mmCIF file of C-alpha atoms in Angstrom:
data_model
loop_
_atom_site.group_PDB
_atom_site.id
_atom_site.type_symbol
_atom_site.label_atom_id
_atom_site.label_comp_id
_atom_site.label_asym_id
_atom_site.label_seq_id
_atom_site.Cartn_x
_atom_site.Cartn_y
_atom_site.Cartn_z
ATOM 1 C CA MET J 234 54.829 29.305 14.838
ATOM 2 C CA LYS J 235 51.434 30.549 15.969
ATOM 3 C CA LYS J 236 48.532 27.959 15.558
ATOM 4 C CA ILE J 237 45.188 27.521 17.206
ATOM 5 C CA MET J 238 45.973 23.822 18.253
ATOM 6 C CA ASN J 239 47.168 21.707 21.347
ATOM 7 C CA ARG J 240 50.323 19.618 20.763
ATOM 8 C CA PRO J 241 51.823 19.689 17.318
ATOM 9 C CA GLU J 242 51.805 15.699 17.444
ATOM 10 C CA ASP J 243 48.057 15.659 17.838
ATOM 11 C CA PHE J 244 47.297 18.137 15.020
ATOM 12 C CA ALA J 245 46.196 15.457 12.411
ATOM 13 C CA VAL J 246 44.401 13.231 14.845
ATOM 14 C CA GLU J 247 42.463 15.971 16.497
ATOM 15 C CA THR J 248 41.352 17.482 13.273
ATOM 16 C CA VAL J 249 39.861 14.063 12.346
ATOM 17 C CA GLU J 250 38.200 13.908 15.770
ATOM 18 C CA GLY J 251 36.667 17.190 15.060
ATOM 19 C CA ILE J 252 35.485 16.109 11.709
ATOM 20 C CA ILE J 253 33.739 13.023 13.072
ATOM 21 C CA ALA J 254 32.196 15.003 15.843
ATOM 22 C CA ALA J 255 30.796 17.658 13.443
ATOM 23 C CA TYR J 256 29.880 15.321 10.352
ATOM 24 C CA GLY J 257 29.467 11.875 11.834
ATOM 25 C CA ASP J 258 26.214 11.736 9.934
ATOM 26 C CA LYS J 259 28.049 11.673 6.784
ATOM 27 C CA VAL J 260 31.354 9.916 7.464
ATOM 28 C CA LYS J 261 32.723 7.408 9.834
ATOM 29 C CA LEU J 262 36.036 5.761 10.800
ATOM 30 C CA LEU J 263 36.946 2.232 9.717
ATOM 31 C CA ASN J 264 37.274 0.223 13.173
ATOM 32 C CA ALA J 265 37.912 3.661 14.922
ATOM 33 C CA ASP J 266 41.120 4.185 12.886
ATOM 34 C CA PRO J 267 41.542 7.940 12.732
ATOM 35 C CA GLN J 268 43.424 7.511 9.115
ATOM 36 C CA ILE J 269 40.628 5.691 7.244
ATOM 37 C CA TYR J 270 37.315 7.478 6.404
ATOM 38 C CA LEU J 271 34.409 5.963 4.721
ATOM 39 C CA SER J 272 31.175 7.171 3.800
ATOM 40 C CA ASN J 273 28.340 6.680 6.358
ATOM 41 C CA TYR J 274 25.645 6.800 3.489
ATOM 42 C CA PRO J 275 24.090 3.394 2.549
ATOM 43 C CA THR J 276 25.815 1.994 -0.685
ATOM 44 C CA ARG J 277 24.186 -0.537 -2.836
ATOM 45 C CA GLU J 278 25.910 -3.835 -3.642
ATOM 46 C CA GLY J 279 27.497 -3.687 -7.178
ATOM 47 C CA LYS J 280 28.420 0.047 -7.150
ATOM 48 C CA VAL J 281 32.029 0.721 -8.099
ATOM 49 C CA GLY J 282 33.970 2.044 -5.147
ATOM 50 C CA ILE J 283 35.788 5.363 -5.541
ATOM 51 C CA VAL J 284 38.966 6.125 -3.086
ATOM 52 C CA THR J 285 41.726 8.472 -2.584
ATOM 53 C CA ALA J 286 44.400 9.227 -0.121
ATOM 54 C CA GLY J 287 47.042 11.732 0.625
ATOM 55 C CA GLY J 288 48.614 13.819 3.666
ATOM 56 C CA SER J 289 46.628 15.967 6.202
ATOM 57 C CA GLY J 290 46.902 19.699 5.885
ATOM 58 C CA HIS J 291 44.862 20.318 2.619
ATOM 59 C CA LEU J 292 41.487 20.171 3.747
ATOM 60 C CA PRO J 293 38.909 19.815 2.298
ATOM 61 C CA VAL J 294 40.887 17.511 0.240
ATOM 62 C CA PHE J 295 40.891 14.857 0.684
ATOM 63 C CA LEU J 296 38.656 13.392 3.276
ATOM 64 C CA GLY J 297 36.237 16.331 3.055
ATOM 65 C CA TYR J 298 34.825 14.834 -0.300
ATOM 66 C CA VAL J 299 33.964 11.311 1.184
ATOM 67 C CA GLY J 300 30.065 10.728 1.339
ATOM 68 C CA GLN J 301 27.126 10.640 -1.066
ATOM 69 C CA GLY J 302 27.930 10.905 -4.865
ATOM 70 C CA MET J 303 31.739 11.601 -4.448
ATOM 71 C CA LEU J 304 34.139 9.444 -2.583
ATOM 72 C CA ASP J 305 33.531 6.126 -0.840
ATOM 73 C CA GLY J 306 36.636 6.182 1.220
ATOM 74 C CA CYS J 307 39.806 8.081 2.088
ATOM 75 C CA ALA J 308 43.092 7.395 3.803
ATOM 76 C CA VAL J 309 45.081 10.202 5.361
ATOM 77 C CA GLY J 310 48.471 10.360 6.813
ATOM 78 C CA ASN J 311 50.310 13.038 8.807
ATOM 79 C CA VAL J 312 50.428 16.582 7.485
ATOM 80 C CA PHE J 313 51.861 16.301 4.042
ATOM 81 C CA ALA J 314 52.871 12.674 4.472
ATOM 82 C CA SER J 315 51.402 9.735 2.670
ATOM 83 C CA PRO J 316 49.366 7.057 4.661
ATOM 84 C CA SER J 317 50.879 3.603 4.552
ATOM 85 C CA ALA J 318 50.058 0.884 2.068
ATOM 86 C CA GLN J 319 48.140 -1.159 4.657
ATOM 87 C CA LYS J 320 46.028 1.767 5.528
ATOM 88 C CA MET J 321 44.990 2.194 2.008
ATOM 89 C CA ALA J 322 44.548 -1.567 1.304
ATOM 90 C CA ASP J 323 42.148 -1.594 4.383
ATOM 91 C CA MET J 324 40.322 1.228 2.891
ATOM 92 C CA ILE J 325 39.975 -0.371 -0.577
ATOM 93 C CA THR J 326 38.723 -3.753 1.056
ATOM 94 C CA ALA J 327 35.971 -1.623 2.956
ATOM 95 C CA CYS J 328 34.912 0.246 -0.161
ATOM 96 C CA ASP J 329 34.594 -2.817 -2.581
ATOM 97 C CA ARG J 330 31.072 -3.768 -3.458
ATOM 98 C CA GLY J 331 31.734 -6.523 -5.638
ATOM 99 C CA ASN J 332 32.739 -4.767 -8.826
ATOM 100 C CA GLY J 333 35.924 -3.210 -7.899
ATOM 101 C CA VAL J 334 37.542 -0.008 -6.743
ATOM 102 C CA LEU J 335 38.788 3.170 -8.597
ATOM 103 C CA CYS J 336 41.971 4.657 -6.996
ATOM 104 C CA LEU J 337 41.921 8.362 -7.871
ATOM 105 C CA TYR J 338 44.567 10.455 -6.391
ATOM 106 C CA GLY J 339 47.293 12.975 -6.936
ATOM 107 C CA ASN J 340 50.606 12.306 -8.800
ATOM 108 C CA TYR J 341 52.923 12.209 -5.739
ATOM 109 C CA GLY J 342 55.740 9.815 -5.273
ATOM 110 C CA GLY J 343 54.667 8.499 -1.726
ATOM 111 C CA ASP J 344 51.124 8.037 -2.562
ATOM 112 C CA LYS J 345 51.924 6.249 -5.950
ATOM 113 C CA LEU J 346 54.362 3.893 -4.122
ATOM 114 C CA ASN J 347 51.997 2.962 -1.355
ATOM 115 C CA PHE J 348 48.843 2.687 -3.566
ATOM 116 C CA ASP J 349 50.614 0.515 -5.971
ATOM 117 C CA MET J 350 51.416 -1.842 -3.005
ATOM 118 C CA ALA J 351 47.877 -1.643 -1.706
ATOM 119 C CA CYS J 352 46.521 -2.507 -4.917
ATOM 120 C CA GLU J 353 48.644 -5.577 -5.193
ATOM 121 C CA MET J 354 47.694 -6.557 -1.625
ATOM 122 C CA VAL J 355 43.892 -6.506 -2.356
ATOM 123 C CA GLU J 356 44.137 -7.959 -5.609
ATOM 124 C CA MET J 357 45.374 -11.083 -3.851
ATOM 125 C CA GLU J 358 42.056 -11.062 -2.201
ATOM 126 C CA ASP J 359 40.316 -10.879 -5.674
ATOM 127 C CA ILE J 360 39.450 -7.137 -5.464
ATOM 128 C CA GLU J 361 39.814 -5.584 -8.813
ATOM 129 C CA THR J 362 41.218 -1.901 -9.116
ATOM 130 C CA ARG J 363 41.981 0.639 -11.359
ATOM 131 C CA THR J 364 44.203 3.766 -11.120
ATOM 132 C CA VAL J 365 43.640 7.193 -12.380
ATOM 133 C CA LEU J 366 46.439 9.837 -11.453
ATOM 134 C CA VAL J 367 45.651 13.553 -11.022
ATOM 135 C CA LYS J 368 48.051 15.738 -12.985
ATOM 136 C CA ASP J 369 46.109 19.039 -13.356
ATOM 137 C CA ASP J 370 48.974 21.452 -12.156
ATOM 138 C CA LEU J 371 50.075 22.875 -15.510
ATOM 139 C CA ALA J 372 52.889 24.832 -13.823
ATOM 140 C CA SER J 373 54.604 21.743 -12.451
ATOM 141 C CA SER J 374 56.166 20.488 -15.560
ATOM 142 C CA PRO J 375 56.126 21.290 -19.128
ATOM 143 C CA LEU J 376 53.711 19.779 -21.833
ATOM 144 C CA GLU J 377 56.272 17.344 -23.021
ATOM 145 C CA ALA J 378 56.925 15.971 -19.433
ATOM 146 C CA ARG J 379 53.224 16.134 -18.455
ATOM 147 C CA GLU J 380 53.409 12.695 -16.848
ATOM 148 C CA LYS J 381 55.404 14.475 -14.083
ATOM 149 C CA ARG J 382 52.749 16.907 -13.137
ATOM 150 C CA ARG J 383 51.279 17.154 -9.704
ATOM 151 C CA GLY J 384 47.766 16.804 -8.732
ATOM 152 C CA VAL J 385 46.115 19.814 -7.109
ATOM 153 C CA ALA J 386 42.613 21.470 -6.829
ATOM 154 C CA GLY J 387 41.334 19.893 -10.014
ATOM 155 C CA MET J 388 41.058 16.563 -8.376
ATOM 156 C CA VAL J 389 37.827 17.886 -6.799
ATOM 157 C CA TYR J 390 36.129 17.789 -10.208
ATOM 158 C CA ALA J 391 37.430 14.277 -10.956
ATOM 159 C CA PHE J 392 36.075 13.033 -7.680
ATOM 160 C CA LYS J 393 32.830 14.695 -8.712
ATOM 161 C CA VAL J 394 32.606 12.946 -12.183
ATOM 162 C CA ALA J 395 33.904 9.580 -11.020
ATOM 163 C CA GLY J 396 31.199 9.585 -7.992
ATOM 164 C CA ALA J 397 28.390 10.389 -10.476
ATOM 165 C CA CYS J 398 29.462 7.747 -12.986
ATOM 166 C CA ALA J 399 29.485 5.118 -10.162
ATOM 167 C CA ASP J 400 26.230 6.010 -9.023
ATOM 168 C CA LYS J 401 24.646 5.683 -12.436
ATOM 169 C CA GLY J 402 25.961 2.032 -12.171
ATOM 170 C CA MET J 403 28.896 2.244 -14.715
ATOM 171 C CA SER J 404 31.667 -0.476 -14.617
ATOM 172 C CA LEU J 405 35.112 0.055 -13.216
ATOM 173 C CA ASP J 406 36.547 0.538 -16.706
ATOM 174 C CA GLU J 407 34.008 3.063 -17.578
ATOM 175 C CA VAL J 408 34.021 4.935 -14.275
ATOM 176 C CA ALA J 409 38.040 5.186 -14.783
ATOM 177 C CA ASP J 410 37.569 6.367 -18.467
ATOM 178 C CA MET J 411 35.157 9.032 -17.377
ATOM 179 C CA ALA J 412 37.549 10.091 -14.488
ATOM 180 C CA GLN J 413 40.442 10.217 -17.166
ATOM 181 C CA LYS J 414 38.280 12.079 -19.700
ATOM 182 C CA ALA J 415 37.542 14.864 -16.881
ATOM 183 C CA LEU J 416 41.174 15.124 -16.066
ATOM 184 C CA ASP J 417 42.052 15.583 -19.723
ATOM 185 C CA ASN J 418 40.036 18.564 -19.782
ATOM 186 C CA ILE J 419 41.312 20.133 -16.416
ATOM 187 C CA ARG J 420 44.075 22.343 -15.833
ATOM 188 C CA THR J 421 45.141 24.471 -12.660
ATOM 189 C CA ILE J 422 47.613 27.020 -11.773
ATOM 190 C CA GLY J 423 48.200 28.407 -8.407
ATOM 191 C CA VAL J 424 49.886 31.466 -6.968
ATOM 192 C CA ALA J 425 51.556 31.971 -3.573
ATOM 193 C CA LEU J 426 51.824 35.184 -1.372
ATOM 194 C CA SER J 427 53.057 33.623 1.777
ATOM 195 C CA PRO J 428 54.413 30.291 3.072
ATOM 196 C CA CYS J 429 52.740 27.657 5.402
ATOM 197 C CA VAL J 430 54.261 26.224 8.623
ATOM 198 C CA VAL J 431 53.815 22.390 9.291
ATOM 199 C CA PRO J 432 53.010 21.845 12.897
ATOM 200 C CA MET J 433 55.872 19.277 13.449
ATOM 201 C CA VAL J 434 58.320 21.524 11.612
ATOM 202 C CA GLY J 435 57.406 24.742 13.417
ATOM 203 C CA LYS J 436 58.840 27.148 10.608
ATOM 204 C CA PRO J 437 57.770 28.354 7.334
ATOM 205 C CA SER J 438 58.206 25.931 4.377
ATOM 206 C CA PHE J 439 59.749 28.550 2.075
ATOM 207 C CA SER J 440 60.281 32.472 2.067
ATOM 208 C CA ILE J 441 58.867 35.100 -0.021
ATOM 209 C CA ALA J 442 59.245 38.925 0.172
ATOM 210 C CA ASP J 443 56.183 40.982 1.158
ATOM 211 C CA ASP J 444 56.042 42.746 -2.291
ATOM 212 C CA GLU J 445 56.352 39.373 -4.453
ATOM 213 C CA ILE J 446 54.098 36.713 -5.611
ATOM 214 C CA GLU J 447 55.032 33.238 -6.785
ATOM 215 C CA VAL J 448 53.516 31.900 -9.968
ATOM 216 C CA GLY J 449 53.075 28.014 -10.209
ATOM 217 C CA MET J 450 53.816 27.337 -6.373
ATOM 218 C CA GLY J 451 52.890 23.710 -5.416
ATOM 219 C CA ILE J 452 50.539 22.971 -2.499
ATOM 220 C CA HIS J 453 53.525 21.630 -0.445
ATOM 221 C CA GLY J 454 55.769 24.730 -1.259
ATOM 222 C CA GLU J 455 57.349 23.223 -4.218
ATOM 223 C CA PRO J 456 58.953 25.821 -6.503
ATOM 224 C CA GLY J 457 56.774 27.524 -9.176
ATOM 225 C CA ILE J 458 57.434 29.091 -12.596
ATOM 226 C CA GLU J 459 58.604 32.446 -11.453
ATOM 227 C CA VAL J 460 58.863 34.912 -8.437
ATOM 228 C CA ARG J 461 57.756 38.436 -9.629
ATOM 229 C CA LYS J 462 56.456 41.620 -8.004
ATOM 230 C CA MET J 463 52.944 41.524 -6.553
ATOM 231 C CA MET J 464 50.309 41.575 -9.179
ATOM 232 C CA THR J 465 46.726 43.023 -9.041
ATOM 233 C CA ALA J 466 43.783 40.572 -9.019
ATOM 234 C CA ASP J 467 43.165 41.290 -12.729
ATOM 235 C CA GLU J 468 46.826 40.551 -13.578
ATOM 236 C CA ILE J 469 46.642 37.380 -11.746
ATOM 237 C CA ALA J 470 43.616 36.205 -13.605
ATOM 238 C CA ASP J 471 44.664 37.242 -16.921
ATOM 239 C CA ASP J 472 48.191 35.707 -16.511
ATOM 240 C CA ILE J 473 46.635 32.335 -15.220
ATOM 241 C CA ILE J 474 43.780 32.116 -18.009
ATOM 242 C CA SER J 475 46.264 32.844 -20.684
ATOM 243 C CA ARG J 476 48.778 30.238 -19.509
ATOM 244 C CA ILE J 477 45.748 27.597 -19.173
ATOM 245 C CA GLU J 478 44.552 28.605 -22.780
ATOM 246 C CA THR J 479 47.893 27.323 -24.193
ATOM 247 C CA GLU J 480 46.777 23.671 -23.420
ATOM 248 C CA ILE J 481 42.848 24.282 -23.146
ATOM 249 C CA PRO J 482 42.011 26.897 -25.791
ATOM 250 C CA LEU J 483 38.533 28.432 -25.299
ATOM 251 C CA SER J 484 36.421 29.868 -28.160
ATOM 252 C CA SER J 485 32.894 31.055 -28.627
ATOM 253 C CA GLY J 486 30.176 28.555 -27.708
ATOM 254 C CA ASP J 487 32.562 26.616 -25.301
ATOM 255 C CA GLU J 488 31.497 25.749 -21.736
ATOM 256 C CA VAL J 489 33.482 25.500 -18.520
ATOM 257 C CA SER J 490 33.252 25.375 -15.016
ATOM 258 C CA ILE J 491 35.682 27.568 -13.253
ATOM 259 C CA MET J 492 37.190 26.818 -9.659
ATOM 260 C CA VAL J 493 38.759 29.780 -7.803
ATOM 261 C CA ASN J 494 40.220 27.841 -4.681
ATOM 262 C CA GLY J 495 41.867 29.807 -1.745
ATOM 263 C CA LEU J 496 44.949 27.981 -0.340
ATOM 264 C CA GLY J 497 44.075 28.666 3.118
ATOM 265 C CA ALA J 498 44.498 32.448 4.204
ATOM 266 C CA THR J 499 42.819 34.312 1.193
ATOM 267 C CA PRO J 500 39.492 35.901 2.023
ATOM 268 C CA ILE J 501 36.540 34.996 -0.169
ATOM 269 C CA GLU J 502 36.262 38.575 -1.066
ATOM 270 C CA GLU J 503 39.741 38.369 -3.057
ATOM 271 C CA GLN J 504 38.701 35.150 -4.497
ATOM 272 C CA LEU J 505 35.556 36.849 -5.967
ATOM 273 C CA ILE J 506 37.447 39.822 -7.122
ATOM 274 C CA VAL J 507 39.684 37.278 -9.231
ATOM 275 C CA TYR J 508 36.658 35.420 -10.368
ATOM 276 C CA ARG J 509 34.796 38.636 -11.584
ATOM 277 C CA ARG J 510 37.738 39.214 -13.906
ATOM 278 C CA ILE J 511 37.761 35.501 -15.198
ATOM 279 C CA HIS J 512 34.126 36.079 -15.892
ATOM 280 C CA LYS J 513 34.780 39.074 -18.004
ATOM 281 C CA ILE J 514 37.564 37.497 -19.819
ATOM 282 C CA LEU J 515 35.463 34.376 -20.834
ATOM 283 C CA SER J 516 32.275 36.403 -21.366
ATOM 284 C CA ASP J 517 34.158 38.457 -23.973
ATOM 285 C CA LYS J 518 34.829 35.097 -25.756
ATOM 286 C CA ALA J 519 31.361 34.176 -25.705
ATOM 287 C CA VAL J 520 32.451 31.167 -23.338
ATOM 288 C CA SER J 521 29.948 30.317 -20.799
ATOM 289 C CA ILE J 522 30.537 29.138 -17.203
ATOM 290 C CA PHE J 523 28.524 26.390 -15.529
ATOM 291 C CA MET J 524 28.556 25.927 -11.666
ATOM 292 C CA PRO J 525 31.451 28.078 -10.631
ATOM 293 C CA HIS J 526 33.279 26.975 -7.567
ATOM 294 C CA ILE J 527 34.686 29.778 -5.519
ATOM 295 C CA GLY J 528 36.010 28.924 -1.863
ATOM 296 C CA GLU J 529 38.590 26.658 -0.223
ATOM 297 C CA PHE J 530 38.638 23.334 -1.907
ATOM 298 C CA ALA J 531 42.058 22.148 -1.669
ATOM 299 C CA THR J 532 44.531 24.342 0.966
ATOM 300 C CA SER J 533 47.900 24.174 2.082
ATOM 301 C CA MET J 534 47.556 24.950 5.836
ATOM 302 C CA GLU J 535 47.761 28.774 6.193
ATOM 303 C CA MET J 536 49.103 29.568 2.854
ATOM 304 C CA ALA J 537 47.943 32.792 1.249
ATOM 305 C CA GLY J 538 47.420 32.361 -2.288
ATOM 306 C CA LEU J 539 44.773 30.965 -4.658
ATOM 307 C CA SER J 540 44.447 28.665 -7.715
ATOM 308 C CA ILE J 541 42.475 28.661 -10.713
ATOM 309 C CA THR J 542 41.150 25.636 -12.470
ATOM 310 C CA VAL J 543 39.454 25.513 -15.814
ATOM 311 C CA PHE J 544 37.330 22.458 -16.526
ATOM 312 C CA LYS J 545 36.164 22.286 -20.117
ATOM 313 C CA LEU J 546 32.639 20.676 -20.546
ATOM 314 C CA ASP J 547 30.710 18.503 -22.896
ATOM 315 C CA GLY J 548 27.294 17.232 -22.409
ATOM 316 C CA GLU J 549 28.365 14.202 -20.521
ATOM 317 C CA LEU J 550 30.821 15.841 -18.163
ATOM 318 C CA LYS J 551 28.325 18.584 -17.489
ATOM 319 C CA GLN J 552 25.483 16.090 -16.365
ATOM 320 C CA CYS J 553 28.073 14.281 -14.182
ATOM 321 C CA LEU J 554 28.948 17.646 -12.587
ATOM 322 C CA ALA J 555 25.368 18.587 -12.013
ATOM 323 C CA ALA J 556 24.585 15.179 -10.328
ATOM 324 C CA PRO J 557 23.584 15.351 -6.587
ATOM 325 C CA ALA J 558 26.362 15.021 -3.939
ATOM 326 C CA CYS J 559 26.493 15.422 -0.212
ATOM 327 C CA THR J 560 29.929 15.448 1.663
ATOM 328 C CA PRO J 561 31.264 17.338 4.662
ATOM 329 C CA PHE J 562 32.544 19.984 2.534
ATOM 330 C CA TYR J 563 30.694 19.637 -0.906
ATOM 331 C CA THR J 564 26.937 19.628 -1.364
ATOM 332 C CA ASN J 565 25.299 19.882 -4.433
ATOM 333 C CA HIS J 566 21.497 19.566 -5.143
ATOM 334 C CA ASN J 567 21.231 20.129 -8.872
ATOM 335 C CA LYS J 568 19.315 17.711 -10.925
#
C-alpha cells in the first residue's frame, strides 16, 4: 500500500478535517462530530430536509453535496462502512425545519438497517421522515430483481432534484415523489481497470489482469457482469450505452443528461474521450444532451475506471437539474 496519508486509522477523520478547513463557509460539523455534516447556509423554517449517509472513501459522495440547493446533512462512517443509527438520527433531527426530512441514500444493507432504526428514533420525537433508495446500478441485478440493485453515481442527480424541489417549497411527499421520479429515469454502469486499497486493510480489494477490464464492477469492488480483454474508449461507450438502452430506450427528440464519472484514478482526458463517443452516439439518434457531468462525482478510493449514467429528462426534471446549487464539490449557477 502506497498512499499519501498519516496513520491508516486517522484517514477518514483527517479527510473530514481537511474538508472543514477548506470549505467551512459551506459546511459545518454538528457539535464538532466528524461524522455528521450540516449545510452552513441559512435555511428557512418549513423547508423539507434532505439527508444522506454512507461510508467514507467515495468522495465527493456523500458529504461533498451538502450545502445550498442539494443536501442539508450527511452522516459518514469509516471507509466503506456505514455510520451508526444514532449518528443518522442526530443528523435527521438537526435537519428538520418542521416539515419532515427525506432520507435519500444508496441501497446497501448496513445503511438501510441503520437508517430504518434512525427514522424510528426520530419519529418518536415527532419528526416525520420518508425514505427513497437509490438503485441505479443496472449491472448489480437483473431487471426482475431490480429492488436489489445498488446505488452509485446516479444518486448525485437525485440529490440535485430533491434539493431543488425542497427549495421550491414542496411538501415531504412531493419531494420524495420527485426524487423517485428522477431515479426511475436514471441508470448507471461502471467499468474497473484496477482495484482500490482500503487504508485499514492495506491490500487490494480484488485483482484484475493488466490486459483486462471488468464491466459492472461495484464501487466497493463487488463483482461485475463480466471480465473481458481491455476495450477501447469507443467500445466501452458503445457497450454501456447499449446496455442502458435496454431499460431506458432513447429516440429522436429525447433529452438526457449524461454523467461520465471517474472512479478515482482515471484522468479527465480519458473521461472526455468516452464522452466524445457518447455524444456521437446520441447525436446520431437526434437525442440532445443537457448539462453533461464529466469528472469525479462518486469514487472508490484510487480505483481506475469510470461509470456512465444516463438521466432521461422531461421539462420538470430539467428545471430541477438547472436550479442553482452550491456545495463543496458541486456548483451550478444556471437559472
